[in-house]
Amino acid sequence: MARMLTPAYAGVGVIVETQRDQDDDKLYAWLEYIANFRARERCPACLVVICPIRKAARWAAREIYTGHPGLILKALIIHAGNTPVITDLAQATENIGLALISAITQSEHPKFATIFAVLQQALDHIDTKQASRYARYVNLSLLGDAQE
């Protein structure tokens, strides 16, 4: 009987990707991302997919059958249904990362203009270089009217 080996490791890798639409190539690439990271860094790895569009979140949330017995990939999905709506500046400033994810995932929310304005104000409270990187990430993650 084969024995399961549990190697010592210092941490876990988190691969984060924004998925704005269905892309069936990802059903093959995501396992590759995890395997390559795991082999290179010699630690466990997981995949987090941030979805600004509900349709993309439903698509990304399904199980991916790899063909290897017992190896089924199910990405961790961040979407409007599991992310809070942040419209309070103090809350956004206190947790800028969550405010950033809220702005991305709540792009279809009726209060999106407020969510986005609060994020913009919160970015004024952090390092300019970091704020610029975050703003660029949000811009690249959104689509259509939300991106405008």
C-alpha atoms as one frame of an Amber mdcrd trajectory, in Angstrom:
protein
   0.000   0.000   0.000   1.322   3.444  -0.925   2.050   5.784   1.914   1.073
   9.453   1.645   4.059  11.721   2.143   3.637  14.998   3.952   6.731  17.125
   3.277   7.736  19.965   5.553   7.024  23.397   4.124   7.131  26.962   5.321
   3.891  28.273   3.871   1.324  28.098   1.142   1.243  29.824  -2.231  -1.835
  31.696  -3.362  -2.303  32.293  -7.066  -4.807  35.086  -7.731  -6.453  35.716
 -11.076  -9.317  37.909 -12.185 -11.743  36.172 -14.525 -14.075  38.541 -16.354
 -15.672  36.042 -18.716 -15.807  32.375 -19.581 -12.514  31.093 -21.008 -12.418
  27.334 -21.501  -8.626  27.412 -21.899  -8.466  28.164 -18.151  -9.929  24.731
 -17.440  -6.523  23.414 -18.515  -4.253  26.295 -17.516  -5.370  26.624 -13.890
  -4.076  23.177 -12.925  -0.815  24.054 -14.649  -0.515  27.279 -12.618  -0.883
  25.341  -9.378   1.436  22.490 -10.397   4.178  24.834 -11.630   4.025  27.010
  -8.526   4.025  23.963  -6.245   7.041  22.434  -8.004   8.991  25.686  -8.160
   8.353  26.856  -4.588   8.139  23.413  -2.959   4.970  24.250  -1.051   1.215
  23.734  -1.360  -0.603  26.153  -3.639  -4.185  27.206  -4.177  -5.973  29.184
  -6.864  -8.211  32.157  -6.065 -10.316  33.512  -8.923 -11.888  36.959  -8.529
 -14.974  37.361 -10.710 -16.521  40.799 -11.315 -19.332  39.302 -13.415 -21.838
  36.816 -11.951 -21.901  34.700 -15.107 -18.105  34.291 -14.952 -18.310  33.335
 -11.266 -20.849  30.576 -11.981 -18.672  29.260 -14.807 -15.440  29.371 -12.762
 -16.991  27.699  -9.712 -17.519  24.311 -11.330 -15.327  21.312 -10.659 -12.626
  20.598 -13.214 -12.044  16.905 -13.786  -8.363  16.420 -14.549  -8.456  12.791
 -15.609  -6.276  11.677 -12.706  -8.233   9.569 -10.182  -9.142  11.666  -7.160
  -7.684  14.893  -8.560 -10.499  17.332  -9.125  -9.692  21.042  -9.198 -12.153
  23.448  -7.645 -10.866  27.012  -7.590 -11.698  29.309  -4.698 -14.061  31.891
  -6.182 -14.505  35.434  -4.895 -17.660  37.023  -6.285 -20.474  39.442  -5.442
 -22.294  36.826  -3.380 -19.438  36.280  -0.917 -17.930  39.783  -0.812 -19.336
  42.635   1.265 -20.543  45.876  -0.271 -18.222  48.534   1.154 -19.646  52.053
   1.061 -18.104  53.348   4.300 -14.811  55.245   3.997 -13.554  54.215   7.445
 -14.144  50.539   6.657 -12.490  50.898   3.230  -9.479  52.677   4.693  -9.126
  50.101   7.461  -9.141  47.203   4.983  -8.079  48.527   1.596  -7.677  45.012
   0.177 -11.273  44.110   0.934 -12.441  47.473  -0.443 -10.529  46.720  -3.623
 -12.152  43.298  -3.983 -15.549  44.810  -3.190 -15.137  47.331  -6.012 -14.188
  44.572  -8.448 -16.828  42.008  -7.500 -19.693  44.433  -6.958 -19.442  45.984
 -10.441 -23.049  44.977 -11.176 -24.390  46.308  -7.854 -26.854  49.248  -7.954
 -24.550  51.181  -5.566 -21.413  50.546  -7.627 -20.762  54.286  -8.125 -20.650
  54.744  -4.334 -18.539  51.615  -3.808 -16.046  52.856  -6.396 -15.999  56.441
  -5.042 -15.284  55.158  -1.523 -12.415  53.034  -2.861 -10.979  56.064  -4.650
 -11.120  58.077  -1.430  -9.548  55.230   0.549  -6.672  55.035  -1.949  -5.822
  58.640  -1.035  -4.917  57.362   2.451  -2.172  54.952   1.376   1.214  55.138
  -0.326   0.918  56.732  -3.798   2.788  53.928  -5.598   0.663  51.252  -3.950
  -2.526  53.217  -4.680  -1.519  53.487  -8.338  -0.951  49.718  -8.562  -4.323
  49.018  -6.941  -6.109  51.482  -9.234  -4.514  49.884 -12.297  -5.561  46.413
 -11.081  -9.166  47.524 -10.568  -9.249  49.159 -13.995  -7.955  46.008 -15.679
 -10.414  43.822 -13.764 -13.598  45.677 -14.671 -15.580  45.679 -17.890 -17.953
  48.008 -19.716 -19.654  50.794 -17.804 -17.879  49.885 -14.562 -14.481  50.283
 -16.249 -15.465  53.648 -17.685
